[in-house]
mmCIF file of C-alpha atoms and ligand atoms in Angstrom:
data_model
loop_
_atom_site.group_PDB
_atom_site.id
_atom_site.type_symbol
_atom_site.label_atom_id
_atom_site.label_comp_id
_atom_site.label_asym_id
_atom_site.label_seq_id
_atom_site.Cartn_x
_atom_site.Cartn_y
_atom_site.Cartn_z
ATOM 1 C CA MET X 18 -5.327 56.580 10.967
ATOM 2 C CA LYS X 19 -5.401 53.904 8.311
ATOM 3 C CA THR X 20 -1.598 53.823 8.220
ATOM 4 C CA ARG X 21 -1.443 53.212 11.956
ATOM 5 C CA VAL X 22 -3.860 50.236 11.769
ATOM 6 C CA LEU X 23 -1.805 48.846 8.923
ATOM 7 C CA ALA X 24 1.401 49.299 10.902
ATOM 8 C CA ILE X 25 -0.097 47.415 13.855
ATOM 9 C CA LEU X 26 -1.243 44.594 11.605
ATOM 10 C CA VAL X 27 2.194 44.352 10.037
ATOM 11 C CA ALA X 28 3.794 44.366 13.498
ATOM 12 C CA LEU X 29 1.495 41.563 14.664
ATOM 13 C CA GLY X 30 2.275 39.610 11.523
ATOM 14 C CA VAL X 31 6.018 39.964 12.080
ATOM 15 C CA LEU X 32 5.623 38.964 15.719
ATOM 16 C CA GLY X 33 3.739 35.803 14.744
ATOM 17 C CA PHE X 34 6.303 34.974 12.102
ATOM 18 C CA VAL X 35 9.236 35.413 14.477
ATOM 19 C CA GLY X 36 7.345 33.569 17.206
ATOM 20 C CA ALA X 37 6.908 30.539 14.988
ATOM 21 C CA PHE X 38 10.652 30.427 14.371
ATOM 22 C CA VAL X 39 11.471 30.811 18.036
ATOM 23 C CA TRP X 40 9.021 28.011 18.887
ATOM 24 C CA THR X 41 10.572 25.729 16.268
ATOM 25 C CA ALA X 42 14.047 26.413 17.627
ATOM 26 C CA MET X 43 13.110 25.945 21.267
ATOM 27 C CA ARG X 44 10.726 23.014 21.336
ATOM 28 C CA PRO X 45 12.214 19.668 22.382
ATOM 29 C CA PRO X 46 13.473 17.582 19.455
ATOM 30 C CA ALA X 47 11.289 14.715 18.342
ATOM 31 C CA ALA X 48 12.597 11.302 19.331
ATOM 32 C CA VAL X 49 14.813 9.974 16.584
ATOM 33 C CA GLN X 50 14.755 6.216 16.145
ATOM 34 C CA THR X 51 18.024 4.745 15.076
ATOM 35 C CA ALA X 52 18.690 1.214 14.019
ATOM 36 C CA SER X 53 21.708 1.029 16.253
ATOM 37 C CA ASP X 54 19.817 0.959 19.538
ATOM 38 C CA GLY X 55 18.945 -2.687 19.004
ATOM 39 C CA ASN X 56 15.198 -2.130 19.163
ATOM 40 C CA VAL X 57 14.392 -1.265 15.572
ATOM 41 C CA PRO X 58 15.618 -3.739 12.954
ATOM 42 C CA THR X 59 18.228 -2.480 10.518
ATOM 43 C CA ALA X 60 16.618 -4.729 7.929
ATOM 44 C CA SER X 61 13.941 -7.370 7.882
ATOM 45 C CA VAL X 62 12.285 -9.752 5.487
ATOM 46 C CA SER X 63 9.282 -12.047 5.513
ATOM 47 C CA GLU X 64 8.941 -14.871 3.051
ATOM 48 C CA THR X 65 6.189 -17.384 2.495
ATOM 49 C CA LEU X 66 7.813 -20.737 1.808
ATOM 50 C CA SER X 67 5.997 -23.872 0.702
ATOM 51 C CA ASP X 68 6.030 -25.164 4.293
ATOM 52 C CA GLY X 69 5.314 -22.009 6.239
ATOM 53 C CA ARG X 70 6.245 -18.448 6.891
ATOM 54 C CA LEU X 71 9.762 -17.235 7.596
ATOM 55 C CA ASP X 72 10.492 -13.899 9.304
ATOM 56 C CA VAL X 73 13.964 -12.483 9.734
ATOM 57 C CA GLN X 74 15.079 -9.315 11.515
ATOM 58 C CA VAL X 75 18.649 -8.059 11.407
ATOM 59 C CA TYR X 76 20.003 -5.601 13.961
ATOM 60 C CA ALA X 77 23.354 -4.046 13.111
ATOM 61 C CA THR X 78 24.247 -2.566 16.471
ATOM 62 C CA GLY X 79 27.558 -1.002 15.461
ATOM 63 C CA ASN X 80 31.209 -2.002 15.739
ATOM 64 C CA ARG X 81 30.425 -4.854 13.273
ATOM 65 C CA ASP X 82 28.133 -6.500 15.823
ATOM 66 C CA VAL X 83 25.021 -8.109 14.429
ATOM 67 C CA ARG X 84 22.074 -9.781 16.032
ATOM 68 C CA MET X 85 19.559 -11.649 13.947
ATOM 69 C CA ASP X 86 16.198 -13.038 14.961
ATOM 70 C CA ILE X 87 14.580 -15.779 12.905
ATOM 71 C CA GLN X 88 11.054 -17.081 13.266
ATOM 72 C CA PHE X 89 9.547 -19.915 11.289
ATOM 73 C CA MET X 90 5.832 -20.634 11.529
ATOM 74 C CA PRO X 91 5.243 -23.958 9.786
ATOM 75 C CA ASP X 92 1.919 -24.611 8.123
ATOM 76 C CA ALA X 93 -0.310 -27.195 9.785
ATOM 77 C CA ASP X 94 0.516 -29.700 7.041
ATOM 78 C CA ALA X 95 4.228 -28.936 6.908
ATOM 79 C CA LEU X 96 6.316 -32.039 6.367
ATOM 80 C CA GLU X 97 9.811 -31.200 5.196
ATOM 81 C CA THR X 98 10.841 -28.602 7.739
ATOM 82 C CA VAL X 99 9.613 -30.198 10.956
ATOM 83 C CA GLY X 100 12.446 -30.219 13.448
ATOM 84 C CA MET X 101 14.843 -28.592 11.013
ATOM 85 C CA SER X 102 17.033 -25.595 11.701
ATOM 86 C CA PRO X 103 17.269 -23.035 8.923
ATOM 87 C CA ASP X 104 20.418 -22.658 6.876
ATOM 88 C CA VAL X 105 21.986 -19.235 7.348
ATOM 89 C CA ASN X 106 24.672 -17.688 5.197
ATOM 90 C CA PHE X 107 26.263 -14.259 5.401
ATOM 91 C CA ALA X 108 28.148 -12.798 2.436
ATOM 92 C CA MET X 109 29.398 -9.384 1.473
ATOM 93 C CA VAL X 110 27.736 -7.604 -1.411
ATOM 94 C CA GLU X 111 30.033 -6.896 -4.352
ATOM 95 C CA MET X 112 33.082 -8.429 -2.747
ATOM 96 C CA HIS X 113 34.899 -11.600 -3.574
ATOM 97 C CA MET X 114 35.004 -12.796 -0.059
ATOM 98 C CA ASP X 115 33.979 -16.134 1.395
ATOM 99 C CA GLY X 116 30.586 -16.228 3.001
ATOM 100 C CA PHE X 117 30.109 -17.944 6.324
ATOM 101 C CA THR X 118 27.507 -19.730 8.397
ATOM 102 C CA PRO X 119 27.115 -18.495 11.954
ATOM 103 C CA PRO X 120 26.080 -20.699 14.867
ATOM 104 C CA LEU X 121 22.351 -20.643 15.556
ATOM 105 C CA GLU X 122 20.967 -20.464 19.021
ATOM 106 C CA LEU X 123 17.554 -22.066 19.429
ATOM 107 C CA ALA X 124 15.493 -19.730 21.612
ATOM 108 C CA GLU X 125 12.280 -21.774 21.473
ATOM 109 C CA ALA X 126 10.513 -23.974 18.942
ATOM 110 C CA GLY X 127 10.704 -22.161 15.612
ATOM 111 C CA VAL X 128 12.692 -19.232 16.993
ATOM 112 C CA TRP X 129 16.426 -18.849 16.494
ATOM 113 C CA ARG X 130 18.877 -16.149 17.329
ATOM 114 C CA VAL X 131 22.279 -15.292 15.904
ATOM 115 C CA ASN X 132 24.875 -13.096 17.590
ATOM 116 C CA LEU X 133 28.078 -12.396 15.775
ATOM 117 C CA LYS X 134 30.788 -9.935 14.938
ATOM 118 C CA LEU X 135 31.246 -9.556 11.207
ATOM 119 C CA PRO X 136 34.786 -9.714 9.837
ATOM 120 C CA MET X 137 34.264 -6.417 7.986
ATOM 121 C CA ALA X 138 32.000 -3.397 8.087
ATOM 122 C CA GLY X 139 30.021 -2.773 4.924
ATOM 123 C CA LEU X 140 27.116 -4.016 2.903
ATOM 124 C CA TRP X 141 26.156 -7.578 3.724
ATOM 125 C CA ILE X 142 23.560 -9.967 2.435
ATOM 126 C CA VAL X 143 22.138 -12.772 4.500
ATOM 127 C CA ASN X 144 20.235 -15.827 3.299
ATOM 128 C CA VAL X 145 17.976 -17.739 5.645
ATOM 129 C CA GLY X 146 16.015 -20.740 4.510
ATOM 130 C CA PHE X 147 15.498 -24.432 4.097
ATOM 131 C CA GLY X 148 17.160 -26.075 1.133
ATOM 132 C CA GLU X 149 16.166 -24.367 -2.084
ATOM 133 C CA GLU X 150 13.776 -21.937 -0.469
ATOM 134 C CA PHE X 151 15.046 -18.951 1.407
ATOM 135 C CA ALA X 152 14.582 -15.345 2.385
ATOM 136 C CA GLU X 153 17.280 -12.857 1.519
ATOM 137 C CA VAL X 154 17.966 -9.472 3.039
ATOM 138 C CA GLN X 155 20.665 -6.840 2.676
ATOM 139 C CA PHE X 156 21.904 -4.602 5.422
ATOM 140 C CA ASP X 157 24.640 -2.092 6.104
ATOM 141 C CA ALA X 158 26.843 -3.023 9.045
ATOM 142 C CA PRO X 159 28.791 -0.140 10.571
HETATM 143 CU CU1 CU Z 212 34.561 -7.678 2.754
#
């Protein structure tokens, strides 16, 4: 009698164990967020400069295409940066290759956008700032 109860318990245990595996295999996969869909930044950086706060988001959307959003929120007493566009420079990491400055598109006051195709896929570094002060972020561009 005791053996039979034990056998049933073992059988139930095995059933639960197998069931958990089957459930894992069959349930719908969790949504995977990838940087390449253009909604989640590939890289971003926020820097507090002496005149305000600078936020940069880089979206490497594949095929060497890159979009970059820049926001600058000047402090109330900002003097230097009023009406200025940030300086932007792209360069490759660990490569002796000339950097370049892409054209900036002014979306609204303090908001700029960059759209470009990089000359090469790989690890890039971008500087965004005003004069001596800048934010720097690295990203991998497929
Ligand atoms: Cu290169």
